[in-house]
Amino acid sequence: MREPRVKIEGEGYYHLYSRIVLGNFLIDEKKKAKLLEMLKKVAYFSGMEVLTYAIMDNHFHVLVHVLPKDGITREVVLERYAVLYGEDEAEELKEKWENWEKAGMEHRINEEMEILTARMGDISRFMQNLKQRFTQTYNLMTGNRGTIWQGRFGSTLVEGKMGTLAHFATYIEENPVRAGIAKKAGDYKYTGLGAAKKGDETAQNGISGIYFGCPICEAMASFEGMLAVRHFEKRSEELISSAVAG
């Protein structure tokens, strides 16, 4: 029997990750761009702020801030719906609701609002949506059938403190370094810091969110400084070990 997932109601921070079945290296450059695009859209619809991420060849990590669900209005739902499904779909939904309202059928609007908001603010629904959407796109691109993901996604409830968030973000950012495809964190294109350094405003805002809204330039400097210290410490340990072994 699988263990229940640790989640809290309402606002929270989570480290989420998922692997490709059998560890296969299926996510090439083009598919990484697709997965990143979907990650941003699904996160926005789900009421989540992506603080940072790492999309690798056979897995991905994401650190998210689940925003409070209080006061989600019809306008907010329509805005999020437009990001995920497109402006035309959102306009059709808006017109349908307006017609129901004119016909005195507000209960139908409330029913659909409940269905849509139930998909927001929940990490399980978020990851299900993201992984299913990417699987569909992957299969269309490759002719594959069935899921490409290995079982359940992993999740860790993260304490909402700056130091803890920075620790988890550092672990995520160092994935490409540990995999040997980047010399240092921030050099890899498909991480939050890598994108932020190239001017991606969403990624920059995510790094700022790790430091609770600290100005982007200060947050970037703090985060890169922390990563640089870790890189120096690890390099020093390697040199010492090499010297002792020699």
XYZ file of N, CA and C in Angstrom:
738
model
N 0.850 -1.195 0.000
C 0.000 0.000 0.000
C 0.887 1.247 0.000
N 0.640 2.162 -0.934
C 1.488 3.336 -1.031
C 1.167 4.331 0.077
N 2.204 5.073 0.492
C 2.039 6.032 1.570
C 1.275 7.255 1.071
N 0.434 7.848 1.941
C -0.295 9.053 1.529
C 0.671 10.212 1.304
N 0.342 11.068 0.360
C 1.186 12.208 0.053
C 1.027 13.290 1.124
N 2.130 13.922 1.493
C 2.087 14.976 2.504
C 1.740 16.298 1.827
N 0.560 16.812 2.127
C 0.104 18.089 1.582
C -0.588 18.860 2.693
N -0.656 20.158 2.540
C -1.411 20.982 3.466
C -2.473 21.736 2.683
N -3.525 22.104 3.367
C -4.577 22.892 2.732
C -4.097 24.328 2.572
N -4.366 24.895 1.414
C -4.034 26.303 1.208
C -2.604 26.533 0.778
N -2.080 27.688 1.145
C -0.761 28.127 0.702
C 0.343 27.217 1.227
N 1.353 26.986 0.379
C 2.473 26.160 0.791
C 3.557 26.125 -0.270
N 4.675 25.508 0.069
C 5.814 25.380 -0.836
C 6.145 23.898 -0.996
N 6.460 23.493 -2.242
C 6.734 22.085 -2.512
C 7.861 21.918 -3.523
N 8.665 20.904 -3.290
C 9.618 20.425 -4.287
C 8.965 19.222 -4.959
N 8.739 19.311 -6.256
C 8.073 18.256 -7.017
C 9.018 17.731 -8.085
N 8.934 16.436 -8.365
C 9.815 15.865 -9.380
C 9.195 14.593 -9.949
N 9.585 14.268 -11.172
C 9.076 13.062 -11.823
C 10.111 12.558 -12.815
N 10.154 11.228 -12.969
C 11.154 10.596 -13.827
C 10.511 9.873 -15.007
N 11.277 9.792 -16.081
C 10.874 9.031 -17.255
C 10.990 7.543 -16.940
N 10.090 6.735 -17.473
C 10.083 5.300 -17.198
C 11.437 4.680 -17.559
N 11.943 3.855 -16.636
C 13.215 3.142 -16.779
C 14.417 4.075 -16.908
N 14.211 5.354 -16.579
C 15.312 6.301 -16.648
C 15.763 6.627 -18.051
N 14.923 6.317 -19.031
C 15.289 6.564 -20.429
C 15.469 8.060 -20.706
N 16.427 8.389 -21.556
C 16.729 9.776 -21.893
C 15.891 10.186 -23.107
N 14.644 10.572 -22.852
C 13.691 10.819 -23.931
C 13.446 12.296 -24.223
N 13.864 13.172 -23.319
C 13.504 14.588 -23.461
C 14.663 15.347 -24.105
N 14.599 15.512 -25.418
C 15.644 16.250 -26.117
C 15.357 17.754 -26.053
N 16.161 18.529 -26.750
C 16.067 19.995 -26.695
C 14.670 20.503 -27.046
N 14.119 20.000 -28.135
C 12.802 20.456 -28.580
C 11.719 20.099 -27.564
N 11.806 18.925 -26.993
C 10.796 18.475 -26.023
C 10.963 19.193 -24.690
N 12.181 19.559 -24.330
C 12.390 20.350 -23.116
C 11.693 21.708 -23.238
N 11.799 22.313 -24.412
C 11.130 23.600 -24.631
C 9.619 23.454 -24.503
N 9.075 22.357 -25.011
C 7.638 22.096 -24.905
C 7.212 21.887 -23.452
N 8.008 21.085 -22.729
C 7.689 20.813 -21.329
C 7.748 22.096 -20.502
N 8.731 22.941 -20.773
C 8.851 24.205 -20.048
C 7.667 25.110 -20.334
N 7.263 25.172 -21.596
C 6.095 25.975 -21.965
C 4.850 25.491 -21.225
N 4.667 24.179 -21.183
C 3.515 23.607 -20.485
C 3.598 23.849 -18.980
N 4.797 23.717 -18.426
C 4.995 23.942 -17.003
C 4.511 25.334 -16.611
N 4.892 26.328 -17.385
C 4.500 27.702 -17.075
C 2.988 27.886 -17.171
N 2.385 27.332 -18.212
C 0.948 27.504 -18.413
C 0.128 26.774 -17.359
N 0.493 25.523 -17.092
C -0.262 24.734 -16.116
C -0.092 25.328 -14.720
N 1.097 25.810 -14.408
C 1.330 26.427 -13.105
C 0.468 27.676 -12.942
N 0.399 28.488 -13.977
C -0.408 29.709 -13.896
C -1.877 29.368 -13.689
N -2.373 28.407 -14.472
C -3.776 27.987 -14.321
C -4.020 27.446 -12.915
N -3.056 26.726 -12.376
C -3.213 26.057 -11.089
C -3.020 26.985 -9.894
N -2.700 28.244 -10.155
C -2.484 29.170 -9.049
C -1.197 28.898 -8.313
N -0.138 28.614 -9.074
C 1.160 28.311 -8.474
C 2.243 29.184 -9.089
N 3.150 29.618 -8.242
C 4.315 30.376 -8.668
C 5.498 29.418 -8.769
N 6.104 29.348 -9.946
C 7.294 28.507 -10.127
C 8.503 29.311 -9.650
N 9.136 28.831 -8.582
C 10.303 29.534 -8.041
C 11.563 29.177 -8.819
N 11.750 27.908 -9.116
C 12.815 27.489 -10.021
C 12.526 26.064 -10.486
N 13.334 25.587 -11.429
C 13.094 24.274 -12.032
C 14.367 23.788 -12.700
N 14.379 22.509 -13.024
C 15.438 21.925 -13.847
C 14.797 20.841 -14.693
N 14.901 20.991 -16.003
C 14.360 19.991 -16.926
C 15.533 19.233 -17.543
N 15.635 17.964 -17.177
C 16.749 17.130 -17.605
C 16.284 16.182 -18.711
N 17.205 15.340 -19.212
C 16.875 14.421 -20.298
C 15.915 13.313 -19.863
N 15.943 12.965 -18.573
C 15.117 11.836 -18.127
C 14.293 12.131 -16.867
N 14.243 13.373 -16.438
C 13.408 13.754 -15.293
C 13.334 15.271 -15.198
N 12.489 15.749 -14.313
C 12.445 17.187 -14.057
C 12.153 17.447 -12.585
N 12.594 18.629 -12.132
C 12.329 19.116 -10.781
C 11.671 20.490 -10.891
N 10.812 20.809 -9.943
C 10.241 22.150 -9.886
C 9.956 22.500 -8.428
N 10.295 23.726 -8.052
C 9.995 24.250 -6.720
C 8.858 25.245 -6.886
N 7.722 24.975 -6.246
C 6.541 25.807 -6.454
C 6.039 26.401 -5.142
N 5.423 27.555 -5.289
C 4.704 28.221 -4.201
C 3.221 28.146 -4.553
N 2.467 27.366 -3.786
C 1.026 27.275 -4.001
C 0.386 28.504 -3.366
N -0.253 29.311 -4.190
C -0.826 30.574 -3.724
C -2.151 30.333 -3.005
N -2.550 31.238 -2.129
C -3.835 31.091 -1.438
C -4.990 31.035 -2.434
N -5.998 30.215 -2.135
C -7.153 30.074 -3.027
C -8.274 31.059 -2.685
N -8.138 31.786 -1.612
C -9.200 32.694 -1.192
C -9.469 33.758 -2.261
N -10.731 34.006 -2.483
C -11.121 35.113 -3.352
C -10.829 34.913 -4.824
N -10.907 33.679 -5.321
C -10.737 33.451 -6.759
C -12.042 33.831 -7.456
N -12.020 34.929 -8.171
C -13.214 35.444 -8.825
C -13.417 34.822 -10.201
N -14.564 35.108 -10.797
C -14.843 34.627 -12.142
C -13.814 35.173 -13.127
N -13.417 36.431 -12.929
C -12.445 37.058 -13.818
C -11.089 36.358 -13.733
N -10.698 35.976 -12.520
C -9.419 35.279 -12.333
C -9.454 33.914 -13.016
N -10.565 33.199 -12.860
C -10.705 31.886 -13.492
C -10.617 32.009 -15.005
N -11.287 32.992 -15.567
C -11.265 33.189 -17.024
C -9.867 33.548 -17.512
N -9.150 34.354 -16.733
C -7.786 34.736 -17.107
C -6.873 33.505 -17.108
N -6.985 32.693 -16.068
C -6.163 31.487 -15.994
C -6.557 30.492 -17.084
N -7.840 30.399 -17.357
C -8.339 29.503 -18.402
C -7.758 29.905 -19.758
N -7.671 31.206 -20.005
C -7.141 31.704 -21.277
C -5.672 31.333 -21.459
N -4.907 31.375 -20.369
C -3.485 31.033 -20.445
C -3.307 29.562 -20.806
N -4.133 28.700 -20.229
C -3.978 27.262 -20.451
C -4.611 26.800 -21.758
N -5.803 27.306 -22.063
C -6.559 26.801 -23.210
C -6.601 27.750 -24.413
N -6.171 28.990 -24.228
C -6.173 29.949 -25.324
C -7.283 30.976 -25.191
N -7.078 32.112 -25.818
C -8.023 33.228 -25.730
C -9.391 32.878 -26.328
N -9.407 32.156 -27.433
C -10.676 31.824 -28.080
C -11.541 30.935 -27.183
N -10.927 29.926 -26.576
C -11.659 29.030 -25.681
C -12.199 29.799 -24.476
N -11.388 30.703 -23.962
C -11.814 31.489 -22.797
C -12.961 32.422 -23.151
N -12.918 32.979 -24.359
C -13.993 33.868 -24.792
C -15.301 33.101 -24.951
N -15.213 31.879 -25.465
C -16.410 31.030 -25.573
C -16.994 30.719 -24.198
N -16.126 30.421 -23.246
C -16.586 30.137 -21.885
C -17.229 31.369 -21.273
N -16.625 32.515 -21.491
C -17.177 33.772 -20.956
C -18.559 34.044 -21.529
N -18.725 33.867 -22.839
C -20.018 34.098 -23.490
C -21.068 33.120 -22.969
N -20.673 31.862 -22.771
C -21.615 30.874 -22.244
C -22.088 31.275 -20.855
N -21.174 31.712 -20.027
C -21.546 32.138 -18.679
C -22.442 33.369 -18.707
N -22.155 34.298 -19.614
C -22.983 35.500 -19.728
C -24.407 35.147 -20.154
N -24.525 34.193 -21.061
C -25.859 33.745 -21.497
C -26.603 33.049 -20.354
N -25.901 32.243 -19.600
C -26.529 31.585 -18.444
C -26.987 32.626 -17.430
N -26.170 33.647 -17.250
C -26.514 34.686 -16.283
C -27.780 35.424 -16.711
N -27.884 35.716 -18.001
C -29.079 36.386 -18.518
C -30.321 35.516 -18.379
N -30.117 34.207 -18.449
C -31.245 33.274 -18.352
C -31.552 32.893 -16.907
N -30.864 33.539 -15.957
C -31.110 33.236 -14.551
C -30.575 31.885 -14.119
N -29.522 31.436 -14.778
C -28.959 30.103 -14.487
C -27.581 30.231 -13.829
N -27.490 31.117 -12.831
C -26.216 31.326 -12.147
C -25.676 30.044 -11.523
N -26.588 29.131 -11.147
C -26.136 27.888 -10.526
C -25.258 27.070 -11.465
N -25.523 27.178 -12.793
C -24.697 26.458 -13.762
C -23.282 27.054 -13.796
N -23.213 28.380 -13.674
C -21.906 29.043 -13.630
C -21.145 28.600 -12.385
N -21.836 28.590 -11.258
C -21.202 28.195 -10.001
C -20.696 26.758 -10.050
N -21.461 25.886 -10.715
C -21.039 24.488 -10.835
C -19.741 24.377 -11.629
N -19.648 25.106 -12.748
C -18.426 25.053 -13.555
C -17.266 25.733 -12.837
N -17.559 26.801 -12.099
C -16.520 27.460 -11.310
C -15.938 26.498 -10.276
N -16.799 25.721 -9.640
C -16.338 24.763 -8.646
C -15.448 23.698 -9.272
N -15.824 23.236 -10.464
C -15.032 22.218 -11.156
C -13.647 22.759 -11.502
N -13.609 23.992 -12.005
C -12.341 24.585 -12.417
C -11.466 24.946 -11.220
N -12.055 25.545 -10.183
C -11.244 25.943 -9.028
C -10.757 24.733 -8.228
N -11.459 23.590 -8.363
C -11.000 22.369 -7.685
C -9.668 21.898 -8.260
N -9.359 22.323 -9.485
C -8.100 21.954 -10.132
C -6.974 22.916 -9.778
N -7.275 23.924 -8.981
C -6.296 24.948 -8.630
C -5.837 24.766 -7.187
N -4.590 25.125 -6.947
C -4.064 25.068 -5.589
C -3.816 23.676 -5.061
N -3.673 22.698 -5.951
C -3.474 21.312 -5.529
C -2.328 20.713 -6.342
N -1.277 20.250 -5.669
C -0.094 19.763 -6.385
C -0.375 18.483 -7.168
N -1.292 17.651 -6.670
C -1.597 16.408 -7.384
C -2.288 16.707 -8.712
N -3.263 17.614 -8.694
C -3.947 17.980 -9.932
C -2.988 18.691 -10.886
N -2.110 19.507 -10.331
C -1.116 20.221 -11.133
C -0.197 19.245 -11.870
N 0.367 18.294 -11.145
C 1.296 17.352 -11.760
C 0.580 16.401 -12.715
N -0.617 16.005 -12.370
C -1.399 15.151 -13.273
C -1.649 15.868 -14.595
N -2.061 17.107 -14.511
C -2.343 17.906 -15.704
C -1.080 18.072 -16.547
N 0.019 18.448 -15.903
C 1.278 18.681 -16.615
C 1.787 17.407 -17.289
N 1.821 16.302 -16.564
C 2.377 15.061 -17.104
C 1.502 14.471 -18.205
N 0.186 14.555 -18.046
C -0.710 14.052 -19.089
C -0.587 14.881 -20.357
N -0.531 16.192 -20.211
C -0.413 17.062 -21.379
C 0.901 16.821 -22.121
N 1.982 16.672 -21.363
C 3.258 16.443 -22.027
C 3.296 15.073 -22.693
N 2.724 14.068 -22.044
C 2.670 12.729 -22.646
C 1.943 12.767 -23.982
N 0.808 13.466 -24.025
C 0.042 13.581 -25.275
C 0.870 14.241 -26.367
N 1.563 15.316 -26.011
C 2.400 16.019 -26.986
C 3.579 15.153 -27.421
N 4.213 14.498 -26.459
C 5.339 13.618 -26.773
C 4.910 12.516 -27.730
N 3.764 11.911 -27.460
C 3.286 10.813 -28.307
C 2.953 11.290 -29.720
N 2.409 12.486 -29.832
C 2.132 13.051 -31.157
C 3.429 13.314 -31.924
N 4.455 13.733 -31.208
C 5.735 14.065 -31.840
C 6.516 12.822 -32.242
N 6.306 11.720 -31.524
C 7.165 10.545 -31.720
C 6.440 9.297 -32.209
N 5.106 9.290 -32.129
C 4.372 8.078 -32.471
C 4.331 7.064 -31.348
N 4.807 7.460 -30.185
C 4.784 6.580 -29.016
C 3.342 6.388 -28.533
N 3.101 5.328 -27.767
C 1.794 5.093 -27.166
C 1.953 4.873 -25.662
N 0.987 5.351 -24.902
C 1.015 5.146 -23.459
C 1.854 6.179 -22.742
N 1.895 6.049 -21.425
C 2.608 7.028 -20.616
C 4.114 6.877 -20.748
N 4.821 7.949 -20.526
C 6.280 7.911 -20.545
C 6.848 8.081 -19.138
N 5.964 8.270 -18.146
C 6.406 8.586 -16.793
C 6.481 7.340 -15.911
N 7.426 7.356 -15.006
C 7.644 6.234 -14.108
C 6.854 6.448 -12.814
N 5.694 5.838 -12.729
C 4.914 5.865 -11.493
C 4.497 7.234 -11.018
N 4.324 7.339 -9.699
C 3.878 8.588 -9.088
C 4.992 9.626 -9.105
N 4.602 10.867 -9.053
C 5.599 11.924 -8.917
C 6.038 12.008 -7.454
N 7.225 12.541 -7.232
C 7.720 12.733 -5.881
C 7.410 14.136 -5.398
N 7.225 14.282 -4.100
C 6.933 15.610 -3.555
C 7.477 15.729 -2.142
N 7.945 16.916 -1.817
C 8.397 17.240 -0.466
C 7.782 18.567 -0.063
N 7.098 18.582 1.052
C 6.572 19.827 1.606
C 7.740 20.600 2.189
N 7.939 21.826 1.727
C 9.114 22.614 2.095
C 8.707 23.727 3.065
N 9.497 23.870 4.102
C 9.252 24.945 5.061
C 9.370 26.296 4.366
N 8.409 27.162 4.609
C 8.370 28.457 3.936
C 9.295 29.488 4.551
N 10.580 29.147 4.635
C 11.586 30.078 5.127
C 12.635 30.281 4.044
N 13.196 31.485 4.003
C 14.117 31.841 2.938
C 15.272 30.858 2.809
N 15.897 30.513 3.936
C 17.041 29.617 3.894
C 16.676 28.236 3.379
N 15.514 27.736 3.798
C 15.075 26.405 3.347
C 14.753 26.412 1.866
N 14.046 27.433 1.417
C 13.712 27.529 -0.006
C 14.981 27.632 -0.855
N 15.941 28.437 -0.391
C 17.194 28.595 -1.128
C 17.963 27.274 -1.173
N 17.892 26.500 -0.096
C 18.562 25.189 -0.062
C 17.984 24.254 -1.124
N 16.655 24.154 -1.179
C 16.016 23.286 -2.172
C 16.258 23.805 -3.595
N 16.208 25.134 -3.755
C 16.448 25.715 -5.077
C 17.864 25.414 -5.550
N 18.814 25.462 -4.621
C 20.208 25.157 -4.958
C 20.356 23.710 -5.416
N 19.714 22.804 -4.691
C 19.749 21.389 -5.082
C 19.221 21.210 -6.505
N 18.109 21.874 -6.812
C 17.506 21.760 -8.142
C 18.432 22.336 -9.204
N 18.985 23.519 -8.936
C 19.838 24.201 -9.918
C 21.125 23.426 -10.195
N 21.587 22.632 -9.218
C 22.845 21.898 -9.388
C 22.680 20.570 -10.116
N 21.445 20.227 -10.494
C 21.218 18.975 -11.223
C 22.082 18.850 -12.478
N 22.145 19.868 -13.331
C 22.972 19.744 -14.543
C 24.458 19.597 -14.222
N 24.901 20.187 -13.113
C 26.311 20.055 -12.713
C 26.594 18.621 -12.285
N 25.699 18.059 -11.466
C 25.877 16.675 -11.028
C 25.825 15.703 -12.200
N 25.034 16.068 -13.235
C 24.918 15.200 -14.410
C 26.088 15.366 -15.374
N 26.950 16.353 -15.116
C 28.121 16.568 -15.956
C 27.845 17.281 -17.260
N 26.703 17.985 -17.342
C 26.381 18.703 -18.588
C 26.497 20.217 -18.427
N 26.950 20.666 -17.260
C 27.214 22.085 -17.025
C 28.351 22.197 -16.021
N 29.208 23.204 -16.208
C 30.331 23.382 -15.288
C 29.869 23.967 -13.963
N 28.889 24.879 -14.034
C 28.363 25.458 -12.802
C 26.895 25.778 -12.977
N 26.192 25.897 -11.847
C 24.763 26.188 -11.872
C 24.514 27.520 -12.571
N 23.492 27.556 -13.379
C 23.165 28.771 -14.120
C 23.653 28.742 -15.550
N 24.540 27.777 -15.869
C 25.028 27.657 -17.245
C 24.055 26.880 -18.128
N 23.176 26.127 -17.502
C 22.267 25.246 -18.230
C 20.983 25.996 -18.588
N 20.570 25.861 -19.820
C 19.449 26.630 -20.367
C 18.125 26.336 -19.683
N 17.896 25.072 -19.314
C 16.579 24.679 -18.818
C 16.523 24.563 -17.291
N 17.044 25.611 -16.642
C 16.850 25.790 -15.206
C 16.330 27.209 -14.986
N 15.766 27.432 -13.797
C 15.244 28.763 -13.509
C 16.324 29.818 -13.576
N 17.490 29.543 -12.971
C 18.569 30.529 -12.981
C 19.125 30.720 -14.380
N 19.281 29.610 -15.117
C 19.784 29.724 -16.484
C 18.894 30.609 -17.333
N 17.570 30.451 -17.207
C 16.624 31.282 -17.955
C 16.636 32.714 -17.451
N 16.733 32.878 -16.122
C 16.734 34.220 -15.532
C 17.932 35.037 -16.013
N 19.088 34.384 -16.129
C 20.301 35.072 -16.576
C 20.193 35.523 -18.030
N 19.301 34.862 -18.778
C 19.096 35.234 -20.178
C 17.951 36.241 -20.340
N 17.413 36.713 -19.216
C 16.402 37.765 -19.274
C 14.961 37.317 -19.198
N 14.712 36.030 -18.919
C 13.337 35.536 -18.792
C 12.710 36.137 -17.526
N 11.710 37.002 -17.704
C 11.116 37.719 -16.567
C 10.396 36.778 -15.602
N 9.724 35.752 -16.142
C 9.037 34.797 -15.273
C 10.038 34.079 -14.375
N 11.160 33.658 -14.958
C 12.200 32.984 -14.179
C 12.824 33.939 -13.164
N 13.024 35.186 -13.556
C 13.581 36.172 -12.632
C 12.645 36.413 -11.452
N 11.358 36.492 -11.732
C 10.380 36.667 -10.653
C 10.360 35.453 -9.724
N 10.594 34.260 -10.296
C 10.661 33.062 -9.475
C 11.833 33.113 -8.504
N 13.017 33.511 -9.005
C 14.186 33.640 -8.136
C 13.916 34.674 -7.053
N 13.259 35.764 -7.424
C 12.887 36.784 -6.445
C 11.954 36.217 -5.381
N 11.056 35.298 -5.812
C 10.116 34.684 -4.880
C 10.790 33.828 -3.826
N 11.950 33.268 -4.158
C 12.715 32.486 -3.172
C 13.107 33.377 -2.003
N 13.344 34.662 -2.321
C 13.750 35.635 -1.313
C 12.589 36.564 -0.940
N 11.376 36.038 -1.067
C 10.153 36.721 -0.633
C 10.002 38.135 -1.203
N 10.162 38.222 -2.534
C 9.905 39.487 -3.201
C 11.052 40.460 -3.172
N 12.230 40.007 -2.769
C 13.421 40.859 -2.815
C 13.619 41.336 -4.261
N 14.062 42.596 -4.481
C 14.300 43.068 -5.849
C 15.097 42.052 -6.663
N 14.722 41.897 -7.919
C 15.286 40.833 -8.753
C 16.811 40.857 -8.795
N 17.401 42.045 -8.946
C 18.858 42.122 -9.046
C 19.517 41.634 -7.754
N 18.917 41.974 -6.608
C 19.472 41.533 -5.330
C 19.276 40.035 -5.134
N 18.092 39.540 -5.502
C 17.808 38.106 -5.364
C 18.747 37.285 -6.246
N 18.941 37.728 -7.480
C 19.837 37.024 -8.396
C 21.259 36.993 -7.846
N 21.722 38.139 -7.316
C 23.079 38.214 -6.779
C 23.232 37.295 -5.570
N 22.224 37.275 -4.699
C 22.272 36.427 -3.500
C 22.296 34.953 -3.882
N 21.445 34.579 -4.817
C 21.345 33.178 -5.213
C 22.605 32.718 -5.933
N 23.097 33.525 -6.866
C 24.322 33.158 -7.573
C 25.510 33.106 -6.621
N 25.527 34.014 -5.632
C 26.598 33.994 -4.638
C 26.578 32.721 -3.823
N 25.377 32.291 -3.421
C 25.239 31.050 -2.657
C 25.708 29.856 -3.481
N 25.335 29.829 -4.747
C 25.746 28.727 -5.620
C 27.252 28.734 -5.861
N 27.831 29.928 -5.981
C 29.272 30.042 -6.212
C 30.052 29.515 -5.009
N 29.569 29.809 -3.802
C 30.231 29.314 -2.599
C 30.177 27.788 -2.552
N 29.016 27.232 -2.867
C 28.871 25.767 -2.866
C 29.793 25.135 -3.909
N 29.894 25.771 -5.076
C 30.761 25.259 -6.140
C 32.221 25.273 -5.680
N 32.625 26.369 -5.024
C 34.010 26.488 -4.543
C 34.295 25.435 -3.475
N 33.328 25.251 -2.546
C 33.522 24.269 -1.476
C 33.661 22.853 -2.040
N 32.799 22.517 -3.012
C 32.861 21.180 -3.591
C 34.155 20.977 -4.370
N 34.572 22.007 -5.107
C 35.805 21.904 -5.875
C 37.009 21.734 -4.950
N 37.000 22.451 -3.819
C 38.072 22.349 -2.857
C 38.142 20.941 -2.266
N 36.967 20.388 -1.956
C 36.910 19.020 -1.420
C 37.471 18.018 -2.418
N 37.155 18.214 -3.699
C 37.654 17.306 -4.737
C 39.171 17.377 -4.845
N 39.712 18.589 -4.791
C 41.162 18.769 -4.903
C 41.893 18.159 -3.709
N 41.307 18.344 -2.526
C 41.903 17.780 -1.310
C 41.901 16.255 -1.374
N 40.754 15.697 -1.787
C 40.637 14.242 -1.910
C 41.636 13.695 -2.917
N 41.785 14.407 -4.021
C 42.729 13.979 -5.059
C 44.164 14.004 -4.545
N 44.499 15.074 -3.778
C 45.842 15.207 -3.259
C 46.143 14.107 -2.240
N 45.167 13.805 -1.377
C 45.347 12.768 -0.371
C 45.524 11.407 -1.038
N 44.700 11.160 -2.067
C 44.781 9.876 -2.771
C 46.112 9.733 -3.489
N 46.644 10.884 -3.970
C 47.897 10.833 -4.690
C 49.086 10.647 -3.772
